[in-house]
Every structure is written in structure tokens, then in C-alpha cells.
Amino acid sequence: MNTPTISILVVTYNRSQIVRRAVDSILAQTYQDFEIILVNNGSTDNTSAVLAPYLDNEKIRYFTISENKGAAAGFNFAFDQIQGEWFTLLPDDDVLLPSAFETLLKIPQNIDPTITAVTCNCIDSSTRGFSGYGLYESQFLDLEKIVKNCSGEFYGITKTELLGNKRLNVDLIGYEDSFWYQIDAIAKRYYLHEAHRIYSTEIDPLYRISMTNESHQRNIKRKVQLYSVLLHEDFYWKVTKKYNLKEFLMRSFYGWFFLHLVKDKEGSQGYAQKLAEIPGFNKYKLFSMIFTLMGTKISKFLYVKKLV
């Protein structure tokens, strides 16, 4: 197979009932110069059998990881397999619209050949509206606009040269922004105000059954782990402080709060120092004093009862 234009990364784990939809939506694209890097991320169901009929397709490169270590680890493995000029990630429960690649690749051709990343919106499968928020017209996007304005779920393609050695932090589940901000800082990105992917916000019944109750509940241990790791994501803090002060303050405060709950003195002091960097935000300093005086038992009670 010649070097493809686009590498599509699909990492799947125990989604045998729906992963075919994602793969089929790629194979049905009007633009066909691509490879699919399909990673079975330690599935324990019949995913291997479901995917077996696809393995003779020359566009698909199939890999199996013996043990599931999370989606981020799976995608990091897939990053190392990329051969295409561009790359994109497709969750195993989502679907691409047929002209997605054709449309996105025309942006550099029609607007500016130096564009190195193209973003579009997605359709929320539940609401049928856009899942990405903060942008209302097609435009160039710099890092400031992305950090300040964008939230929700978007889609796009990125030049592989921008990836380099950057990888997802496997301990920062749900905080992929810390990875993408590093790419956005060096990308020439254009946003197309159209949707070319269906973002699944509904959980299929079999997958729901396999989820533990812990996954549905607010879990203090998981939050503590998250904020312990996030504290050291220096680039994330640098850009949020510069471009999205509200986000910086909120994450700093909650980082302090959760690490205070488990009496992680060094970690909570690290977040307290971040809050102290911003003059005039006495509300957050006041909350910090209140929770300190209340102690961890009362703080934990308020969190569990969803009062904070």
C-alpha cells in the first residue's frame, strides 16, 4: 500500500455491537486515499470475531493489545503506527458523514495551502444540534480563540508532522485538552462551521450493563488522581491562565479542594499557589479558608451531597 493521505485511528474496547458502524462509515467515504489503524484495546468480548471480516481489506491495519490500559494508551499506541500525511481520531461509537474527508481536505486547497489542521463541528446524536460550542462561523483559529471560546466536541484532521513525540497523558482521562493545546500552539488551524461526524451521546445497552456503579457516581479517588496529575501539566496551566482565567481559577480551586480532602499537603499547596498568583479573587481565597476550617469530613460530606 502506498503512503496514504490520511490515517484514521480507531481504538475499540468491548464495543463489538457497535464498532462496525464506525469502521463502515470510514470505508464509505467519498475520498478513499486513507488507512485505518484499527486497535483492539484488550477487548474481552467477541470484538476480534466481529472485526475478522475486515482484516483482508488493504486499507485496514489491525493491531491487538493484550491488556486494556485505557483509551489514551490505546491511542498512543496507534500514534506510533501512523503512515499518513494527516491523521484523525474516531471514537469507536461515532460515525463519519460520507463526505467528511473530501470536504476537510479541500480547505487547504481552496483557502490556504499552509493550513496544517482543519476542524469542523459534530452532530450530537441526542439533540441533533452541534456538539461543539463557542464558534459561529468558519474562520482561522489561533490558540487564544481555542482556549477562550471552544468547548464541547469537535472533529478534524491534523498534519502528522505536528504530532512529533507528543502523546496523551494516560492518567488525565477527560483532559485531552492538555495534549491538543500543544498541537494548537504550532498549528495553522481553520474551522469549518459544518458538521461531518455524528458524536454519540447515547450509551448502548450492552455497554451500559458492563459499566460499574462507580462509573456513574462522582468518585473522590478518581478526582484526586486526576488533579494530582493535572497539577504538573505546565503548558495547560500556562495557556489557561493567559487565555481563560475562569477555567484556570476553577480548576485551581477544585484541585486544591480534592487534594485537601485527602490531606495531600504538597499538592493542595501547589494549587493554593496558583490561586495566589491571581490578585483580587478573594472569593476563591475565602472558600479555601472556609473549607480549611471545616475540615475534611465536612468537606467530603458537602461534595458527596453535591453541594459544592
PDB file of C-alpha atoms in Angstrom, residues 224 228 231 256 258-270:
ATOM      1  CA  VAL A 224      -7.804  13.143  43.488  1.00  0.00           C
ATOM      2  CA  SER A 228      -2.643  15.214  41.282  1.00  0.00           C
ATOM      3  CA  LEU A 231      -1.053  19.957  38.699  1.00  0.00           C
ATOM      4  CA  TRP A 256      -6.921  22.449  45.970  1.00  0.00           C
ATOM      5  CA  PHE A 258      -9.819  17.483  46.290  1.00  0.00           C
ATOM      6  CA  LEU A 259      -6.207  17.237  47.400  1.00  0.00           C
ATOM      7  CA  HIS A 260      -7.155  18.956  50.648  1.00  0.00           C
ATOM      8  CA  LEU A 261      -9.772  16.239  51.217  1.00  0.00           C
ATOM      9  CA  VAL A 262      -7.099  13.534  51.255  1.00  0.00           C
ATOM     10  CA  LYS A 263      -4.637  15.699  53.189  1.00  0.00           C
ATOM     11  CA  ASP A 264      -2.175  15.906  50.308  1.00  0.00           C
ATOM     12  CA  LYS A 265      -0.367  18.915  51.749  1.00  0.00           C
ATOM     13  CA  GLU A 266       2.146  19.341  48.931  1.00  0.00           C
ATOM     14  CA  GLY A 267      -0.490  19.053  46.213  1.00  0.00           C
ATOM     15  CA  SER A 268      -3.017  21.337  47.880  1.00  0.00           C
ATOM     16  CA  GLN A 269      -0.293  23.924  48.478  1.00  0.00           C
ATOM     17  CA  GLY A 270       0.612  23.709  44.795  1.00  0.00           C
TER      18      GLY A 270
END
